[in-house]
PDB file of C-alpha atoms in Angstrom:
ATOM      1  CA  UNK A  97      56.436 -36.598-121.972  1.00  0.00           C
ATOM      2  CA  UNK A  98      53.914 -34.235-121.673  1.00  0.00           C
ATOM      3  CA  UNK A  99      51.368 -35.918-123.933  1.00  0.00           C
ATOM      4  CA  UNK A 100      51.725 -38.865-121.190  1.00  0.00           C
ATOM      5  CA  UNK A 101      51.141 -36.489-118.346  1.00  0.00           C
ATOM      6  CA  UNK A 102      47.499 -35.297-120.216  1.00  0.00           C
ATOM      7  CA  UNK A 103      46.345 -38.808-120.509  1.00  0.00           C
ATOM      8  CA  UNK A 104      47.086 -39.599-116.793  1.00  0.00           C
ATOM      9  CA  UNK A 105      45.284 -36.132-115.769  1.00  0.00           C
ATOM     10  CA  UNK A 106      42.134 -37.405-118.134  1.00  0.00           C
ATOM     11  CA  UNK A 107      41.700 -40.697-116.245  1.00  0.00           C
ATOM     12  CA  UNK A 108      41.729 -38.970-112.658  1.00  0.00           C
ATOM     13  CA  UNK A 109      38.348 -36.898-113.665  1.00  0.00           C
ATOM     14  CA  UNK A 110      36.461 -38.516-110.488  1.00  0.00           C
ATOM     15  CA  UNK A 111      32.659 -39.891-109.854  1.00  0.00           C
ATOM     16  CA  UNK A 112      29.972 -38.171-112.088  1.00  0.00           C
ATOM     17  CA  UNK A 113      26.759 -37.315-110.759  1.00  0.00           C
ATOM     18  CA  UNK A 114      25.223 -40.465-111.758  1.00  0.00           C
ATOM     19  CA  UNK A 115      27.405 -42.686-109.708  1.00  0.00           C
ATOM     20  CA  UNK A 116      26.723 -40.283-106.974  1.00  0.00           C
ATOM     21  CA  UNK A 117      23.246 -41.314-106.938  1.00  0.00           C
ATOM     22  CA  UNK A 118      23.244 -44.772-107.823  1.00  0.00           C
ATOM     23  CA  UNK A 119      25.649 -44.695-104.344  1.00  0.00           C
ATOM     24  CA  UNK A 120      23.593 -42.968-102.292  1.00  0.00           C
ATOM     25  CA  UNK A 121      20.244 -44.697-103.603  1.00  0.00           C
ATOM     26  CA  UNK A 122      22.103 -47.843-102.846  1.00  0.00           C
ATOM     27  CA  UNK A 123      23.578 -46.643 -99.373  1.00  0.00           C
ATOM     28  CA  UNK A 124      19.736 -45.648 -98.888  1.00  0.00           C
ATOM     29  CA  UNK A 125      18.876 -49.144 -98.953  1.00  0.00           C
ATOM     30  CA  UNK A 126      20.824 -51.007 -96.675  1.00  0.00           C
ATOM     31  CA  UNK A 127      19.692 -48.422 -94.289  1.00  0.00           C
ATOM     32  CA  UNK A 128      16.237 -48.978 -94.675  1.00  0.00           C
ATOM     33  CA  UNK A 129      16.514 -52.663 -94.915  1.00  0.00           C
ATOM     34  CA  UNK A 130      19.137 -52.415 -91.470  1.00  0.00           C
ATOM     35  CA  UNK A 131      16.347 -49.706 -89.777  1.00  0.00           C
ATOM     36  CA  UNK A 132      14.139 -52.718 -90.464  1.00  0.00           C
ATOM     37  CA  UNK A 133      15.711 -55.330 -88.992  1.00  0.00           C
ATOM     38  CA  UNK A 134      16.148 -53.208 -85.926  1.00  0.00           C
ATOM     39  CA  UNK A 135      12.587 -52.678 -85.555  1.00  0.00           C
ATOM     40  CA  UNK A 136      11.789 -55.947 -86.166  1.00  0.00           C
ATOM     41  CA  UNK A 137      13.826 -57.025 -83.980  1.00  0.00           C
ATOM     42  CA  UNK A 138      12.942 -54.375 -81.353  1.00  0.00           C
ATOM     43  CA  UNK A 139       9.389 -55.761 -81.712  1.00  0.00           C
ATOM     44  CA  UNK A 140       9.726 -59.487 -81.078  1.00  0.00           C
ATOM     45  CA  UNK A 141      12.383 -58.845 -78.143  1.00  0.00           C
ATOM     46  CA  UNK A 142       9.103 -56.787 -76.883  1.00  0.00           C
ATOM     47  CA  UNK A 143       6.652 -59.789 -77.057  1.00  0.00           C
ATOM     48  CA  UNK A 144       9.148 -62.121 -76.101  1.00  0.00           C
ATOM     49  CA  UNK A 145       9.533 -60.230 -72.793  1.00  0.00           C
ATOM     50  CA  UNK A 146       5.741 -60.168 -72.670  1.00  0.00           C
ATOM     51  CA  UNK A 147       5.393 -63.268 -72.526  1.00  0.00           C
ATOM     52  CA  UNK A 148       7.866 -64.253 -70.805  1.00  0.00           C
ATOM     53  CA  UNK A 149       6.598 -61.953 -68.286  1.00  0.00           C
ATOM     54  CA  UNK A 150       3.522 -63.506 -68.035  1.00  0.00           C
ATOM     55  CA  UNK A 151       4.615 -66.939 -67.901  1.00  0.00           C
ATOM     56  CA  UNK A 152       6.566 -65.730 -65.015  1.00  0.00           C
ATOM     57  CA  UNK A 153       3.457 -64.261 -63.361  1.00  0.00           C
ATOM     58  CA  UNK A 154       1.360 -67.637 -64.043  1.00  0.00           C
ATOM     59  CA  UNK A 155       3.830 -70.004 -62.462  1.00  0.00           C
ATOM     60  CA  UNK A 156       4.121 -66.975 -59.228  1.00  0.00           C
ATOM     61  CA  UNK A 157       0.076 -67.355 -58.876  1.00  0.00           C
ATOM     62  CA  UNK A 158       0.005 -71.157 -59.392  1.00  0.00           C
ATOM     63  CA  UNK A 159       2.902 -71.476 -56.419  1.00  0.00           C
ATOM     64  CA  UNK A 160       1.055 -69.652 -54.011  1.00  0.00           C
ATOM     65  CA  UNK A 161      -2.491 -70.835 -54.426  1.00  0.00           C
ATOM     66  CA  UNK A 162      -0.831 -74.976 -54.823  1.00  0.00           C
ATOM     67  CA  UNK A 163       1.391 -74.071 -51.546  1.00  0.00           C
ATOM     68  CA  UNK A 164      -1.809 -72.653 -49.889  1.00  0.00           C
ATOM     69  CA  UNK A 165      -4.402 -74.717 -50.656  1.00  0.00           C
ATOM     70  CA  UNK A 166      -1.983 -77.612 -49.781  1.00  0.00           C
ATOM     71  CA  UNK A 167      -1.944 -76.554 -46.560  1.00  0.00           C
ATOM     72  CA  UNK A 168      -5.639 -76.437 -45.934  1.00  0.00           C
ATOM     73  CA  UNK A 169      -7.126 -77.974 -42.885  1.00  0.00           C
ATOM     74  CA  UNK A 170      -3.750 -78.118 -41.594  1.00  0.00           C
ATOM     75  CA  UNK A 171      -4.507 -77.576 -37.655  1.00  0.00           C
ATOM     76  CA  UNK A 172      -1.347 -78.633 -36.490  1.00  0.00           C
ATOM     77  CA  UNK A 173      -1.369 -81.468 -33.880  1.00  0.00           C
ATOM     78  CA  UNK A 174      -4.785 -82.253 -35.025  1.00  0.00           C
ATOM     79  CA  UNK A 175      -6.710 -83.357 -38.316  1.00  0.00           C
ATOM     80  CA  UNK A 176     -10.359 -82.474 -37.017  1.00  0.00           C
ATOM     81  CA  UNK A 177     -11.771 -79.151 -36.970  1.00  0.00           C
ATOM     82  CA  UNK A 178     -14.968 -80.575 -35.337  1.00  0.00           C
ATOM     83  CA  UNK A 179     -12.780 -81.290 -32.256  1.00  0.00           C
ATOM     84  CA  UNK A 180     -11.353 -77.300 -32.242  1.00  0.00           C
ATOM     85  CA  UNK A 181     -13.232 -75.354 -29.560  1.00  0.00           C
ATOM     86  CA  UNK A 182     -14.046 -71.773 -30.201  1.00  0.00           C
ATOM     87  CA  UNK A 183     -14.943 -72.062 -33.928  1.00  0.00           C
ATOM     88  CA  UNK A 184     -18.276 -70.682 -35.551  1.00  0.00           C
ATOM     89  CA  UNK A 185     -20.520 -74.023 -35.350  1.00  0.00           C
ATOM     90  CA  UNK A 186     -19.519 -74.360 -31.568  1.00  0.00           C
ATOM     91  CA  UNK A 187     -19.438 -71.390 -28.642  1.00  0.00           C
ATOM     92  CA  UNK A 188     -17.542 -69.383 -31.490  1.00  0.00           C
ATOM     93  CA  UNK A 189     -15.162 -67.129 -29.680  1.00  0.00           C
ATOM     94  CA  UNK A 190     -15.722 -63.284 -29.523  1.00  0.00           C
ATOM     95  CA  UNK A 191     -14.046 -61.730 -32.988  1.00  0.00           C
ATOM     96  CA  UNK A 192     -13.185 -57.938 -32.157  1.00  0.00           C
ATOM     97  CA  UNK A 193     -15.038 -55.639 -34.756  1.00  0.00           C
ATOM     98  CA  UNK A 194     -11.657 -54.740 -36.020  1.00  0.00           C
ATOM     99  CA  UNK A 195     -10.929 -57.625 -37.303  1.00  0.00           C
ATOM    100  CA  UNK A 196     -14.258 -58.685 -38.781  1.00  0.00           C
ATOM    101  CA  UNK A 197     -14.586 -56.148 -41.324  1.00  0.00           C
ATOM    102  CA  UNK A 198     -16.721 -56.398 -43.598  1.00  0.00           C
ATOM    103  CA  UNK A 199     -16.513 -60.513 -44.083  1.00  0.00           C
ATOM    104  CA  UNK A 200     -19.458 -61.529 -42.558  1.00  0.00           C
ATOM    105  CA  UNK A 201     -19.728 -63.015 -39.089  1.00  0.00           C
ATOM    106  CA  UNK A 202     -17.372 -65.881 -37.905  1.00  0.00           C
ATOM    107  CA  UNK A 203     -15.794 -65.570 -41.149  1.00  0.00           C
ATOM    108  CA  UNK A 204     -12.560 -65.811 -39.815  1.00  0.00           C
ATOM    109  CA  UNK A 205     -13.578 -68.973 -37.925  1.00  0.00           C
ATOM    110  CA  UNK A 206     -15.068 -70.928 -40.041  1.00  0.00           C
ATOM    111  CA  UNK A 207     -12.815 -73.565 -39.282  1.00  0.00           C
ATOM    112  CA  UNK A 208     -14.961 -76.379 -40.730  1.00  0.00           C
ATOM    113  CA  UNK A 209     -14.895 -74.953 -43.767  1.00  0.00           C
ATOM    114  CA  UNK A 210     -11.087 -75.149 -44.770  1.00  0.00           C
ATOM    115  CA  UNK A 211     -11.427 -74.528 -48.372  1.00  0.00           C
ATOM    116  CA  UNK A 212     -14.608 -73.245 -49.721  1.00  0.00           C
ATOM    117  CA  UNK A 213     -14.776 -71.073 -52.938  1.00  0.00           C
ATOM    118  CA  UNK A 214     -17.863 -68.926 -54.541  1.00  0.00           C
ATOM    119  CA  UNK A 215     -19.239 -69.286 -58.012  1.00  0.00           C
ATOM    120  CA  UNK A 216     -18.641 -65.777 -59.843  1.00  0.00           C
ATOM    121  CA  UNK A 217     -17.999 -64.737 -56.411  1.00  0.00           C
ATOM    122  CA  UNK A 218     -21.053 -62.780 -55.451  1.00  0.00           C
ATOM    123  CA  UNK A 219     -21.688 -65.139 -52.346  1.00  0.00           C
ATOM    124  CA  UNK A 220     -18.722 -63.264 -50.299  1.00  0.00           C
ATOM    125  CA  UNK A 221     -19.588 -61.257 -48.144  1.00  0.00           C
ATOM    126  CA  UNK A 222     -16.698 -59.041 -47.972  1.00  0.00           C
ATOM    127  CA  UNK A 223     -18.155 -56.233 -50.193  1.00  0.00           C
ATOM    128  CA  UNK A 224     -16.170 -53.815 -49.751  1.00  0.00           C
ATOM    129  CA  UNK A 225     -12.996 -55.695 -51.317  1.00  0.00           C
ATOM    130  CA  UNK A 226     -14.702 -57.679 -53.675  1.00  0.00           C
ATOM    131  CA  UNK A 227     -18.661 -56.943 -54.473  1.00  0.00           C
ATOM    132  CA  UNK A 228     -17.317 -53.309 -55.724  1.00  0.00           C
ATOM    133  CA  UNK A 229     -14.358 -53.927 -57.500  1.00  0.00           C
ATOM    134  CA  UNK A 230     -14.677 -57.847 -58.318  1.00  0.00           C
ATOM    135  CA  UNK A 231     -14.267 -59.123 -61.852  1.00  0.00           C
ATOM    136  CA  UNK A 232     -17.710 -60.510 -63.242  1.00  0.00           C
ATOM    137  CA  UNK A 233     -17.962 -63.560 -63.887  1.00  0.00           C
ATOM    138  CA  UNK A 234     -15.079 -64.574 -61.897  1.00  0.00           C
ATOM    139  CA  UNK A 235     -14.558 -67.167 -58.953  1.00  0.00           C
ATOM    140  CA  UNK A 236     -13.117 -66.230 -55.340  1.00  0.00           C
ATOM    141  CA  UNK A 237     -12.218 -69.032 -52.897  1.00  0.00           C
ATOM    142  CA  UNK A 238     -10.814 -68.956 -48.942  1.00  0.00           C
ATOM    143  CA  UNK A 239      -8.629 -71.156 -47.281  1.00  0.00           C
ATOM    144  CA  UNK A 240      -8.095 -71.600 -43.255  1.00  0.00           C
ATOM    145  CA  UNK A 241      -5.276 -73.412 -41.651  1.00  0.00           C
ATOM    146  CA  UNK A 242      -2.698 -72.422 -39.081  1.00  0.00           C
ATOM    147  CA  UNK A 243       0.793 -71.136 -39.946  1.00  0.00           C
ATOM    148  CA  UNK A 244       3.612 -74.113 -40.453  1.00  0.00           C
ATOM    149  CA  UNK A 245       5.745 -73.278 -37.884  1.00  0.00           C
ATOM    150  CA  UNK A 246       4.960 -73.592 -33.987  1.00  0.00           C
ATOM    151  CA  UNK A 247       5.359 -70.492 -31.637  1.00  0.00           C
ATOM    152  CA  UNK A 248       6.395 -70.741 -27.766  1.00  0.00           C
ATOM    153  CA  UNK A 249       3.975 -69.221 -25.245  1.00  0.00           C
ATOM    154  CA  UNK A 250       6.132 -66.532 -24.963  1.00  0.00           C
ATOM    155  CA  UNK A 251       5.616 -65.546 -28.337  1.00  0.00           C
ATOM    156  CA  UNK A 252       2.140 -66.118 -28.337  1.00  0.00           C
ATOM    157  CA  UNK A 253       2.077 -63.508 -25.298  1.00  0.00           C
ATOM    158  CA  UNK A 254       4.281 -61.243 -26.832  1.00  0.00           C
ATOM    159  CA  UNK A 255       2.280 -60.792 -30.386  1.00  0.00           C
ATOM    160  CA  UNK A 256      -0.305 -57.754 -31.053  1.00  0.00           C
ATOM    161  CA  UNK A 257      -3.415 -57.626 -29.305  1.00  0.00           C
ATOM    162  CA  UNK A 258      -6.328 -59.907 -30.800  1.00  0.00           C
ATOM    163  CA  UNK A 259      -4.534 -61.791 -33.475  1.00  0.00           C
ATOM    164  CA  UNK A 260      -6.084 -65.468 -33.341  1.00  0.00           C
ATOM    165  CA  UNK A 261      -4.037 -68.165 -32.146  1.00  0.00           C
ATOM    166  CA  UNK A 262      -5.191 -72.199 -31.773  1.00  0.00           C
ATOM    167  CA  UNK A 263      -3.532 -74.889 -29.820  1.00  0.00           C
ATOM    168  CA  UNK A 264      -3.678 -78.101 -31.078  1.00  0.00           C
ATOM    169  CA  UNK A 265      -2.743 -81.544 -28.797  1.00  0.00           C
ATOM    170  CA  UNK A 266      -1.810 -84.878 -28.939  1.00  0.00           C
ATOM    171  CA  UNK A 267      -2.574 -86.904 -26.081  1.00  0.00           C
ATOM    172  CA  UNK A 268      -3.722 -84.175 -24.111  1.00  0.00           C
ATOM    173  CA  UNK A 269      -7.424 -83.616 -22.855  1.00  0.00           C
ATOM    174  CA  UNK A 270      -8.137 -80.953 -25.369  1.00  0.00           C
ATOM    175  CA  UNK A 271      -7.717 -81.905 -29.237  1.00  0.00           C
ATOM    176  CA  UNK A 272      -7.508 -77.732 -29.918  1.00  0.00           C
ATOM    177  CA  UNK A 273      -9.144 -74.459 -29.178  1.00  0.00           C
ATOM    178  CA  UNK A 274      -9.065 -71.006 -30.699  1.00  0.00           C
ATOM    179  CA  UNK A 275      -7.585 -68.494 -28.406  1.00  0.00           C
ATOM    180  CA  UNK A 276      -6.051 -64.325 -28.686  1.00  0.00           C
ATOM    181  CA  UNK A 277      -2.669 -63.183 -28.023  1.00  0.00           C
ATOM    182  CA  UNK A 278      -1.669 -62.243 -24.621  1.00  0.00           C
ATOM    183  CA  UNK A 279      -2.288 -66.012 -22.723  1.00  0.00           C
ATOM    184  CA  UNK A 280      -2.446 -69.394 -23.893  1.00  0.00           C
ATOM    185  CA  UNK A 281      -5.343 -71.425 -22.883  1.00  0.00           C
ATOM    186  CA  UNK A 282      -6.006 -73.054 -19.252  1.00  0.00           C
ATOM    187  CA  UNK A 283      -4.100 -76.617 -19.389  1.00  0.00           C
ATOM    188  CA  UNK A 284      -1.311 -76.004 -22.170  1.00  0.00           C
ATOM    189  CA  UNK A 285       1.490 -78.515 -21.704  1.00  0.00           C
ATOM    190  CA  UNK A 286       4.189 -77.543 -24.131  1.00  0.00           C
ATOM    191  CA  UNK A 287       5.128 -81.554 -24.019  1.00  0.00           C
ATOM    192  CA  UNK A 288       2.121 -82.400 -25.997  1.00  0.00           C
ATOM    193  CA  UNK A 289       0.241 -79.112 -27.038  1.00  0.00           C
ATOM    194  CA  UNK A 290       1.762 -76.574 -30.116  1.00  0.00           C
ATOM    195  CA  UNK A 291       0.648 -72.808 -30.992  1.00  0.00           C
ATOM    196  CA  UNK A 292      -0.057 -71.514 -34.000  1.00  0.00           C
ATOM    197  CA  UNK A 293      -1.109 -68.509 -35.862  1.00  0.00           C
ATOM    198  CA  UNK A 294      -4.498 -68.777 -37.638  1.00  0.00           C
ATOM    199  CA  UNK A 295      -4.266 -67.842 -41.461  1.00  0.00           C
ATOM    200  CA  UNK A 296      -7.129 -67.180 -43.606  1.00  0.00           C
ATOM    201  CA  UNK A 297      -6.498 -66.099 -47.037  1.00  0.00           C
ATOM    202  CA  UNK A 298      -9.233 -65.077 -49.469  1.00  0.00           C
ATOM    203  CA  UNK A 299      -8.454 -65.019 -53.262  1.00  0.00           C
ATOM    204  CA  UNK A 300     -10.671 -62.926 -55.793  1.00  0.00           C
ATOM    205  CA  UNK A 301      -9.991 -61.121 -59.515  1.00  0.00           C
ATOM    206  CA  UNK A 302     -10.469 -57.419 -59.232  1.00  0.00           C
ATOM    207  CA  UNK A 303     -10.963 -55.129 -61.853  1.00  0.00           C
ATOM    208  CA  UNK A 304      -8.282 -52.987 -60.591  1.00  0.00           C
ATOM    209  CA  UNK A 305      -4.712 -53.212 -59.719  1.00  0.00           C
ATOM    210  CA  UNK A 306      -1.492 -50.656 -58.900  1.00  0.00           C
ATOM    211  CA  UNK A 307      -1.127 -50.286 -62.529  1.00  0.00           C
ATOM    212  CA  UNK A 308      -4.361 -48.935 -63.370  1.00  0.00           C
ATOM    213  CA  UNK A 309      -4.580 -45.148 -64.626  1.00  0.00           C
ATOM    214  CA  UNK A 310      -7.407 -42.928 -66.340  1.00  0.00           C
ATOM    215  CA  UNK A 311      -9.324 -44.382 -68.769  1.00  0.00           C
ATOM    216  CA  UNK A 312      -7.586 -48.362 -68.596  1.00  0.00           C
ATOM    217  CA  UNK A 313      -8.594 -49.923 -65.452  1.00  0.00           C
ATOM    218  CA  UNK A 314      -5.957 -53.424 -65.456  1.00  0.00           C
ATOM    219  CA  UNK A 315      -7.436 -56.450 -63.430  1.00  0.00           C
ATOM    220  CA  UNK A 316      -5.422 -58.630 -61.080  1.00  0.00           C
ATOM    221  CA  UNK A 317      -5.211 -61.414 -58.872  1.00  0.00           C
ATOM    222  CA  UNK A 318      -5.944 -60.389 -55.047  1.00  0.00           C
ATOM    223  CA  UNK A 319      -6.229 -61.665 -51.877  1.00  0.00           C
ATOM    224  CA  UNK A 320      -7.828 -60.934 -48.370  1.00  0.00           C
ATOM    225  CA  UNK A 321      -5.677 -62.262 -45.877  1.00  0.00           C
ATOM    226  CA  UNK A 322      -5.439 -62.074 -41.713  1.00  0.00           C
ATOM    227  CA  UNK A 323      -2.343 -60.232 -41.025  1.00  0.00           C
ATOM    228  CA  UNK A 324      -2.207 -60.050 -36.959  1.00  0.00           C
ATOM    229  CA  UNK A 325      -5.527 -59.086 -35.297  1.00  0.00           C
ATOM    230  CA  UNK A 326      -6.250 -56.686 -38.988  1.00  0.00           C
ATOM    231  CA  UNK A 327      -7.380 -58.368 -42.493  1.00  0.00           C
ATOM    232  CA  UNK A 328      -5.436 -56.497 -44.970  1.00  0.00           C
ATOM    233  CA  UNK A 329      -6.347 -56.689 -48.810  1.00  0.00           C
ATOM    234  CA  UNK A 330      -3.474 -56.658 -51.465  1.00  0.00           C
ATOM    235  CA  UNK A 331      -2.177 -56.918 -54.802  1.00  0.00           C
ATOM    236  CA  UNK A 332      -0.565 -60.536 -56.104  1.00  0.00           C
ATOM    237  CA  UNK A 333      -0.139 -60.417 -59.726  1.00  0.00           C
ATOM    238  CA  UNK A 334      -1.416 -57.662 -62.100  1.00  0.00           C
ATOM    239  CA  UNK A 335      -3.078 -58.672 -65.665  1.00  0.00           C
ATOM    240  CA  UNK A 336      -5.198 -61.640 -64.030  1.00  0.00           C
ATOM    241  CA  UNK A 337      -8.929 -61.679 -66.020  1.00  0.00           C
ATOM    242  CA  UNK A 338     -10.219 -64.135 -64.626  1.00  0.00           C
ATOM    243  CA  UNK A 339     -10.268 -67.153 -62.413  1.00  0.00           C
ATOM    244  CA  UNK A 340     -12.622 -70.204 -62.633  1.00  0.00           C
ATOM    245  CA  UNK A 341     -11.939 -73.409 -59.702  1.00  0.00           C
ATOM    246  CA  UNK A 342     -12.752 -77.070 -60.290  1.00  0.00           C
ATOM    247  CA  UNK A 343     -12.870 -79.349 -57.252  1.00  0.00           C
ATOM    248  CA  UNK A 344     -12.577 -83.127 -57.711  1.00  0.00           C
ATOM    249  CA  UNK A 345     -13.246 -85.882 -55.372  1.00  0.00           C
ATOM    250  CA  UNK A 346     -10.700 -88.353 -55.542  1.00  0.00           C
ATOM    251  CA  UNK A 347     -12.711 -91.538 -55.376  1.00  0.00           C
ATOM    252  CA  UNK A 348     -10.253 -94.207 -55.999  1.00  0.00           C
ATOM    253  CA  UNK A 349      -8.387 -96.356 -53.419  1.00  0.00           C
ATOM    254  CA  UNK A 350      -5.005 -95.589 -52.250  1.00  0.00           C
ATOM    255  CA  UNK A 351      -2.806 -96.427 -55.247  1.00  0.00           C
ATOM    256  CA  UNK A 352      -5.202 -96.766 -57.655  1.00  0.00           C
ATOM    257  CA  UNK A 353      -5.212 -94.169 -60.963  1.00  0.00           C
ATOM    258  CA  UNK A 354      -6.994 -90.962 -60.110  1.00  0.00           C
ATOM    259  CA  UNK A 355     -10.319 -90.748 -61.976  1.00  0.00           C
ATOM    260  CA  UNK A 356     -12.187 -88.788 -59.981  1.00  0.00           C
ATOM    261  CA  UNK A 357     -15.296 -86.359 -60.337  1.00  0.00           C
ATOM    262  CA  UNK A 358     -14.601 -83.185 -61.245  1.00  0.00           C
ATOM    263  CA  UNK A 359     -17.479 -79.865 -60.614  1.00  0.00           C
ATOM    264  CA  UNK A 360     -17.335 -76.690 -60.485  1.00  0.00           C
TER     265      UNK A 360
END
């Protein structure tokens, strides 16, 4: 009985040192192979958000410049600019100081030209937005057009001092005319005439943006734009390089595949 007891005692001995290290060499391992895979996977989660971040940002920029340009020459009740009183190529109406800036004269009321853009973008005038801080190299464009929606006269009278209005007609004896806040224009018939807010937008690349700090200056996508009777410049989309513009002319008939010439 006791000889049976010694042989059960013998086989109880435990792990030698060997085994110990073989286990933790092998425990050692699979933690540095799982550490891996965590940083791996760390890593691509980080340049999948990247991107996915700036895929988010390109279709934001696209949206607004399609849904602005689209609207270009849009005058409300009228189609022709040449028929708008007030603008710069005709008796251009008085712009306050304030709301010139630094954009040249009749900027604002260039209403002729709807859409007109800048190779490299040293032809703007506004230097104090763009000539200091603009991206080389890079193209700026401006559109002009009147809000979408209609105001009442009331509105019109109640809205800050110089912000630019134009009434546009149908029928009436005055195709449209460029007017300030405070009183609509001799002869409006609210039957046939509509009010609307001017907007002028102005899109550049600048080399700097709300993200920038010492010693990394990040670019973005900008854009000088008439808020009331004040042009205000701000941030769109941070990370934006660059910006080149191609227009075409669309000189196919009406149902006929596009083929038109495109220029910068």
């Amino acid at each position: 009985m006791a000889t049976r007891d010694m042989k059960r005692n013998r086989f109880q001995t435990g792990m030698t040192l060997i085994e110990l290290m073989v286990a933790l060499a092998i425990g050692m391992f699979l933690m540095i192979g799982a550490m891996t895979v965590f940083m791996q996977g760390r890593t691509t989660f980080r340049i999948t958000e990247s991107i996915s971040r700036l895929q988010e940002n390109g279709r934001f920029a696209l949206d607004t410049l399609e849904q602005d340009v689209r609207m270009a020459q849009y005058w409300g009740l009228t189609n022709r600019s040449e028929t708008i009183r007030g603008r710069a190529t005709e008796a251009p109406i008085a712009v306050p100081a304030t709301t010139l800036d630094d954009c040249g004269a009749n900027w604002l009321i260039d209403l002729d030209n709807a859409i007109a853009a800048t190779n490299n973008g040293y032809s703007w005038a506004c230097a104090g937005s763009f000539v200091d801080t603009g991206a080389n190299g890079s193209d700026s464009f401006v559109v002009r057009r009147v809000a979408e929606n209609s105001l009442t006269a009331a509105q019109v009278a109640a809205a800050a001092a110089n912000t630019l209005f134009v009434q546009s007609s149908r029928g009436g004896t005055l195709d449209g005319q460029i007017f300030f806040a405070g009183a609509t224009p001799a002869g409006f018939d609210p039957v046939t005439d509509e009010l609307h807010q001017l907007v002028v937008n102005g899109y550049y690349v600048s080399t700097q943006s709300a993200q920038t700090f010492p010693g990394a200056n990040v670019p973005s996508l900008r854009v000088r734009t008439l808020a009331g009777s004040l042009l205000q410049d701000r941030e769109l989309i941070p990370g934006v390089e660059d910006m080149q513009l191609q227009f075409g002319i669309d000189t196919d008939p009406p149902g006929a595949p596009s083929r038109g010439a495109i220029g910068r």
